[in-house]
mmCIF file of C-alpha atoms in Angstrom:
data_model
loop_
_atom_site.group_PDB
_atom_site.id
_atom_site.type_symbol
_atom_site.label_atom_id
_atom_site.label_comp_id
_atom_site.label_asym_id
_atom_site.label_seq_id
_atom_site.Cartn_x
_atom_site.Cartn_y
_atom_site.Cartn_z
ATOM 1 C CA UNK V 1 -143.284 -6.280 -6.286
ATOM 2 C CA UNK V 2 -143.520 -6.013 -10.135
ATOM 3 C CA UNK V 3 -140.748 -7.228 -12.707
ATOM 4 C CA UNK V 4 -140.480 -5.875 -15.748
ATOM 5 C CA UNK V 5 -140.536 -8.964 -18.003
ATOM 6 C CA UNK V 6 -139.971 -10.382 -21.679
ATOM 7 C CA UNK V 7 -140.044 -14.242 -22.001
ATOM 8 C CA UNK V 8 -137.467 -13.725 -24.367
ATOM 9 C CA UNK V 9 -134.598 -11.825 -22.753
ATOM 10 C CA UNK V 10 -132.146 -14.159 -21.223
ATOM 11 C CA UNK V 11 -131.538 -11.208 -18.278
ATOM 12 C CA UNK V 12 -134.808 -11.160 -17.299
ATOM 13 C CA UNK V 13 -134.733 -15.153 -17.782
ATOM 14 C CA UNK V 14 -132.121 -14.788 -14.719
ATOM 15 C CA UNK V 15 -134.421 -13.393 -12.432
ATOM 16 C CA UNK V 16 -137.108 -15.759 -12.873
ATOM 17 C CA UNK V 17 -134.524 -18.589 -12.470
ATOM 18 C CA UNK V 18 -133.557 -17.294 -9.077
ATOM 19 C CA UNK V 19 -136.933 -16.560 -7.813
ATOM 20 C CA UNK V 20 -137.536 -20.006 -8.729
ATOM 21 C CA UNK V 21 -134.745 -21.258 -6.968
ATOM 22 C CA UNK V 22 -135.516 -18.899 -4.123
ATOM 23 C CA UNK V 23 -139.033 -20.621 -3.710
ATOM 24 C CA UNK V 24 -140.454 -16.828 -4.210
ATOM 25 C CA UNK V 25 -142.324 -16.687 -7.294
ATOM 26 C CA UNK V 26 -145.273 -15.609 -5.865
ATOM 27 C CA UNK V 27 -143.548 -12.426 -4.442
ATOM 28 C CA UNK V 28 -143.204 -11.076 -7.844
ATOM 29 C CA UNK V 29 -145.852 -10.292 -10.510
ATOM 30 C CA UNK V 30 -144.686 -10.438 -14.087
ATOM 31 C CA UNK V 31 -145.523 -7.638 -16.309
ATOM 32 C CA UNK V 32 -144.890 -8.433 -19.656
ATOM 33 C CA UNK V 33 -144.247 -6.235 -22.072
ATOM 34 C CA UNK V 34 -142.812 -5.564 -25.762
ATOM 35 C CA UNK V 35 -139.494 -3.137 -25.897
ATOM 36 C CA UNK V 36 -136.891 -3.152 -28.451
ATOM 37 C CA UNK V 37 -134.015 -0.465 -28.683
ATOM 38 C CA UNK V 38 -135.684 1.309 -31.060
ATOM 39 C CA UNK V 39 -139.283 1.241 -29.841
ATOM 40 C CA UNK V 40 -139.328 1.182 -25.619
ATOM 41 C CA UNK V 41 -142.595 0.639 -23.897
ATOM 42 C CA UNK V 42 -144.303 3.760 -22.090
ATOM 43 C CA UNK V 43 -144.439 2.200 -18.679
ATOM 44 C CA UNK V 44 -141.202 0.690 -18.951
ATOM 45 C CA UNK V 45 -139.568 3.614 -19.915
ATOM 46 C CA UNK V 46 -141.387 5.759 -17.002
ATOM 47 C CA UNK V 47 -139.740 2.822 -14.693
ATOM 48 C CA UNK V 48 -136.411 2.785 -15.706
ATOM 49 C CA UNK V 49 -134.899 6.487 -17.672
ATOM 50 C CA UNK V 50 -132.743 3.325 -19.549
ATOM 51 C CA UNK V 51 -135.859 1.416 -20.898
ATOM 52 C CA UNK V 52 -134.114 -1.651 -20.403
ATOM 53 C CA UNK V 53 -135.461 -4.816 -19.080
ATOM 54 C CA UNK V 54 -135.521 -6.503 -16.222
ATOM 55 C CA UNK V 55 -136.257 -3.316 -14.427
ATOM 56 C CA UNK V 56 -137.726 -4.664 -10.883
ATOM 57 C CA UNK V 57 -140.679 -2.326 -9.274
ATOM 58 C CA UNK V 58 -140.475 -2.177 -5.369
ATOM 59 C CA UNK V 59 -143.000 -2.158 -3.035
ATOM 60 C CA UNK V 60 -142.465 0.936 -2.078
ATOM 61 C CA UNK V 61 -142.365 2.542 -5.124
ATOM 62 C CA UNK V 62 -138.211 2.608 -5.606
ATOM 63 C CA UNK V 63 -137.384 0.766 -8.748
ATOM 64 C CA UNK V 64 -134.161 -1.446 -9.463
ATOM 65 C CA UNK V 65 -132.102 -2.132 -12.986
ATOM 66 C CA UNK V 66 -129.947 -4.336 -14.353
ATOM 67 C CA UNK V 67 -130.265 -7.912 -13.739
ATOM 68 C CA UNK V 68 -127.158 -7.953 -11.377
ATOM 69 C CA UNK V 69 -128.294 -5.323 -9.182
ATOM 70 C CA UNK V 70 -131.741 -7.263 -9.224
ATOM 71 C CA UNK V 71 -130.507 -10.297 -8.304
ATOM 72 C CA UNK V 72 -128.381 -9.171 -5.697
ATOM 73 C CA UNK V 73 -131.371 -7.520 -3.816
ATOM 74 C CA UNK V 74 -133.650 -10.369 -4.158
ATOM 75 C CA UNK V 75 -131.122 -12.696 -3.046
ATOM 76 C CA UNK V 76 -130.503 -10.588 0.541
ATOM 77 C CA UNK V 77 -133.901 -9.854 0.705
ATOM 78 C CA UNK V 78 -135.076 -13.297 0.792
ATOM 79 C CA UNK V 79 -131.804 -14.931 2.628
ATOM 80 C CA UNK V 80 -130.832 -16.748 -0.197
ATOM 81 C CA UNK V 81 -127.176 -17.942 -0.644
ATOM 82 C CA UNK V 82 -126.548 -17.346 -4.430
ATOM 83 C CA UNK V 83 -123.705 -14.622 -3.744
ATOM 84 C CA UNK V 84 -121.262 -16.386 -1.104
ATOM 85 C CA UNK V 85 -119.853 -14.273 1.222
ATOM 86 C CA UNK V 86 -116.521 -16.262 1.386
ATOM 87 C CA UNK V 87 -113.529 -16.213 -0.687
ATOM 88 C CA UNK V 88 -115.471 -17.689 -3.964
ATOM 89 C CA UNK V 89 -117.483 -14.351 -3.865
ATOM 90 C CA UNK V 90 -115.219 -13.163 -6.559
ATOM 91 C CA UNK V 91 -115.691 -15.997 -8.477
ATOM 92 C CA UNK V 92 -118.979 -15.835 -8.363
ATOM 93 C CA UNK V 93 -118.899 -12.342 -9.313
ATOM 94 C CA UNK V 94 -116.811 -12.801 -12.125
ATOM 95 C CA UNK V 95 -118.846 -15.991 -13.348
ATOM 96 C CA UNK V 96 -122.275 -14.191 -13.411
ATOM 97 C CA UNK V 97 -120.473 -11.323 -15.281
ATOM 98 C CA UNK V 98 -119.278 -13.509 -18.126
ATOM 99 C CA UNK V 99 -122.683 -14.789 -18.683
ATOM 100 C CA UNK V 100 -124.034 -11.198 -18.606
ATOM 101 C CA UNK V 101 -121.210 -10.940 -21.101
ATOM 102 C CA UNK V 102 -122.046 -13.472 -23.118
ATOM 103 C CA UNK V 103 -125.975 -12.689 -23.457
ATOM 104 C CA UNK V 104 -124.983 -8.928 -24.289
ATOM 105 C CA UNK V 105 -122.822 -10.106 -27.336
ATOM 106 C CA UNK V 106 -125.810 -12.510 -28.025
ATOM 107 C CA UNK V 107 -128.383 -9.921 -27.968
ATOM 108 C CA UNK V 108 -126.147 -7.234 -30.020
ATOM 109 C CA UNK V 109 -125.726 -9.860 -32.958
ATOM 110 C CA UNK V 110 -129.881 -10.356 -33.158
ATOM 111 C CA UNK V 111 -130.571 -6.191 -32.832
ATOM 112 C CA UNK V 112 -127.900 -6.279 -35.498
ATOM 113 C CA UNK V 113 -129.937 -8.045 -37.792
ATOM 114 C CA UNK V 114 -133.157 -7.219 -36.724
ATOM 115 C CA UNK V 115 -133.457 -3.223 -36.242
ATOM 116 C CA UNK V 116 -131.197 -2.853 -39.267
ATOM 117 C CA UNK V 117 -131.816 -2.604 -42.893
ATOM 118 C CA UNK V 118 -130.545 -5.286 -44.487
ATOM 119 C CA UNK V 119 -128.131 -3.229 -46.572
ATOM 120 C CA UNK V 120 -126.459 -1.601 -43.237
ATOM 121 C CA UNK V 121 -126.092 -4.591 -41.573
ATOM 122 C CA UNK V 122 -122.525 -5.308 -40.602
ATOM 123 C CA UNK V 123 -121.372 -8.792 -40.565
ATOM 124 C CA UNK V 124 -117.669 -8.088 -39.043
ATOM 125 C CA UNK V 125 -119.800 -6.291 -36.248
ATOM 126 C CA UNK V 126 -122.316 -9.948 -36.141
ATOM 127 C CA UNK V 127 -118.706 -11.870 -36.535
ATOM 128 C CA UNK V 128 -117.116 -9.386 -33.490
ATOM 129 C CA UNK V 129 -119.395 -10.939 -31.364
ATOM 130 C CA UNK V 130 -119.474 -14.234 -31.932
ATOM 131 C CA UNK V 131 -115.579 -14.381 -31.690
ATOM 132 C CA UNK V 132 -116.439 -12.868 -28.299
ATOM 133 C CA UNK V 133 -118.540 -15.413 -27.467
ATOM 134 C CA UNK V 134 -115.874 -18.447 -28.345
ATOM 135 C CA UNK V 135 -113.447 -17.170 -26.202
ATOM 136 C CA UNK V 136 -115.624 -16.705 -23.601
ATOM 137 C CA UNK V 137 -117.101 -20.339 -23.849
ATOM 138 C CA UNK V 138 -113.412 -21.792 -24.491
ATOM 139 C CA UNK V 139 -112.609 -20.601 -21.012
ATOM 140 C CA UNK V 140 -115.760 -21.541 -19.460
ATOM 141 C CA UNK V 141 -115.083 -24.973 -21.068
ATOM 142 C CA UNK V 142 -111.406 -25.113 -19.145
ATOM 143 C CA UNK V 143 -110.769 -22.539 -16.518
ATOM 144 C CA UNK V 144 -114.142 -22.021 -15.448
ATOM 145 C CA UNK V 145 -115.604 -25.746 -14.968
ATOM 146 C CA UNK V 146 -114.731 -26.527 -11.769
ATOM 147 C CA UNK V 147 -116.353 -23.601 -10.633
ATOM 148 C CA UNK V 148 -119.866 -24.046 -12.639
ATOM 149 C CA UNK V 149 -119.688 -27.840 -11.063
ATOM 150 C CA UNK V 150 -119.487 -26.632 -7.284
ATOM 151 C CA UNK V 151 -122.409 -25.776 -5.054
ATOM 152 C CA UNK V 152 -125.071 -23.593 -6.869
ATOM 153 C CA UNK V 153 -124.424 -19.866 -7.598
ATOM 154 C CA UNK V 154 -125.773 -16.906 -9.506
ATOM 155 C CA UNK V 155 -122.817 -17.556 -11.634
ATOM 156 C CA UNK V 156 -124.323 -20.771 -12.580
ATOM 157 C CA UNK V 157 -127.513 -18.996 -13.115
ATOM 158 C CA UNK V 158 -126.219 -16.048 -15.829
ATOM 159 C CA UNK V 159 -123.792 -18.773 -17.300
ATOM 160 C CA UNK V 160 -126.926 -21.614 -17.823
ATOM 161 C CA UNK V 161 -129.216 -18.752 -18.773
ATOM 162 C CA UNK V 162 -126.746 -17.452 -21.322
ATOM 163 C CA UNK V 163 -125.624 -20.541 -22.807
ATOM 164 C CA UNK V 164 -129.773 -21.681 -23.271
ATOM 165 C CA UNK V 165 -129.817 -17.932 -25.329
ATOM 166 C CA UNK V 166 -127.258 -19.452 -28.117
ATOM 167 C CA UNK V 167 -129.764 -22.198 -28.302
ATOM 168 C CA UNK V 168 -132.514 -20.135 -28.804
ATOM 169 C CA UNK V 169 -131.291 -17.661 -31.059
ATOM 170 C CA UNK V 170 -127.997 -19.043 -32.551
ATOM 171 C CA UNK V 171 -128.603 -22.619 -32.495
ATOM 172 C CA UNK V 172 -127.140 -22.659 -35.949
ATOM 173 C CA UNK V 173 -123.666 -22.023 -34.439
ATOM 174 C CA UNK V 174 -123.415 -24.937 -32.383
ATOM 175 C CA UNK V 175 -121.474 -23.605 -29.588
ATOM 176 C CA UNK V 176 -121.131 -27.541 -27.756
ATOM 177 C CA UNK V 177 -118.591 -28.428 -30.413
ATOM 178 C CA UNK V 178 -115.270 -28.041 -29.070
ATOM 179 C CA UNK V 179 -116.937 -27.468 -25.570
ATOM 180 C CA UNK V 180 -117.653 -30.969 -24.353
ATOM 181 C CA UNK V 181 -117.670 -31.021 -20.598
ATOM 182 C CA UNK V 182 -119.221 -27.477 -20.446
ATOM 183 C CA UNK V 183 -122.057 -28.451 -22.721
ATOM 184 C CA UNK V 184 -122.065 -31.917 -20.556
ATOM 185 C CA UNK V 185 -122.406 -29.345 -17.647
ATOM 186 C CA UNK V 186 -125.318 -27.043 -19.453
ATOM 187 C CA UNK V 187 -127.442 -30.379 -19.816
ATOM 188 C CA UNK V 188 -127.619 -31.049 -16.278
ATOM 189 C CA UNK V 189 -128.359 -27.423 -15.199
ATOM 190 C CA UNK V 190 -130.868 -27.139 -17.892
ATOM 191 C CA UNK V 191 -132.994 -30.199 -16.293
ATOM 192 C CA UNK V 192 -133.532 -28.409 -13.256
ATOM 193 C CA UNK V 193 -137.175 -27.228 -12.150
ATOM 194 C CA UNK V 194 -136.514 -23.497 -12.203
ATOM 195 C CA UNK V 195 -134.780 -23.882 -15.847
ATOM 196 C CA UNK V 196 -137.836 -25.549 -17.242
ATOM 197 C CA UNK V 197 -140.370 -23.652 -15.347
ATOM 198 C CA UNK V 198 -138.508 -20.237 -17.290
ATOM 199 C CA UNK V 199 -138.016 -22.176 -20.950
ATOM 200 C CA UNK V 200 -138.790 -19.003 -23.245
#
């Protein structure tokens, strides 16, 4: 199989955590390439009509998109446990979501400033975001804790992966303030194997 990959892009960063964590990085080869919004590489583009990475190349020819519909096939494939098939399914669910949430309003604020002029660049659309982003990390901080503290799920991956993404490109918005015992949480996740292997 062939993934689709940028060092940089905290979905594809998701991927590589899992197949870490899956003890299946050799099943995958990375192909790296360089796509932005406004310029999408050839190949990438002939793999997925959407241009949009991680786009996951199959064996047999069949390629998969988006990072939760990747994940999801690697875990079954290789009989991993990362989606529980038990009443915290939902959570799970919901968890990996808000991390996909949370790297899409990270991502929109950099494209904002970096595929725009500088005269058309809208800092209520930049300050949109980030307000998304508080709430979302206020609730990770509270409701969501006990849940990123129990046994390891691809919620904990998209969460971990997202928070490391407002280190690397916001790190000038310190998102720990406020958020103690989540960023006590992030620290401990970050130290694992498969985060550090995947460190953009």
């Amino acid at each position: 199989m062939r993934l689709y990959h940028s060092p940089a892009s905290p979905f594809v960063r998701k991927v590589t955590v899992l197949l870490h964590e899956l003890g299946q990085t050799d099943a995958v080869t990375l192909k790296t390439v360089t796509t932005t919004a406004l310029a999408s590489d050839e190949a990438l583009k002939t793999a997925n009509p959407l241009a949009r990475l991680p786009a996951l190349e199959r064996d047999d020819g069949i390629t998969l998109y988006d990072s939760r519909v990747i994940t999801a096939y690697l875990n079954d494939l290789f009989n991993g446990g990362f989606y529980p098939q038990n009443s915290s399914r939902w959570e799970t669910l919901t968890l990996e979501a808000t991390g996909d949430g949370m790297m899409d309003s990270g991502v929109a604020m950099v494209y904002e400033t970096r595929l725009r002029d500088a005269e058309q660049v809208s800092q209520a659309w930049i300050d949109a975001q980030w307000a998304k982003i508080e709430r979302t990390l206020f609730a990770l901080n509270t409701r969501w804790i006990s849940h990123l503290s129990g046994p390891l799920t691809m919620g904990q991956i998209s969460v971990a992966c997202a928070l490391s993404y407002l280190d690397f490109r916001h790190d000038t918005r310190n998102w720990r303030q406020g958020n103690e015992a989540l960023a006590k949480w992030h620290a401990g996740f970050d130290s694992r194997p498969s985060m550090r292997a995947t460190h953009p």
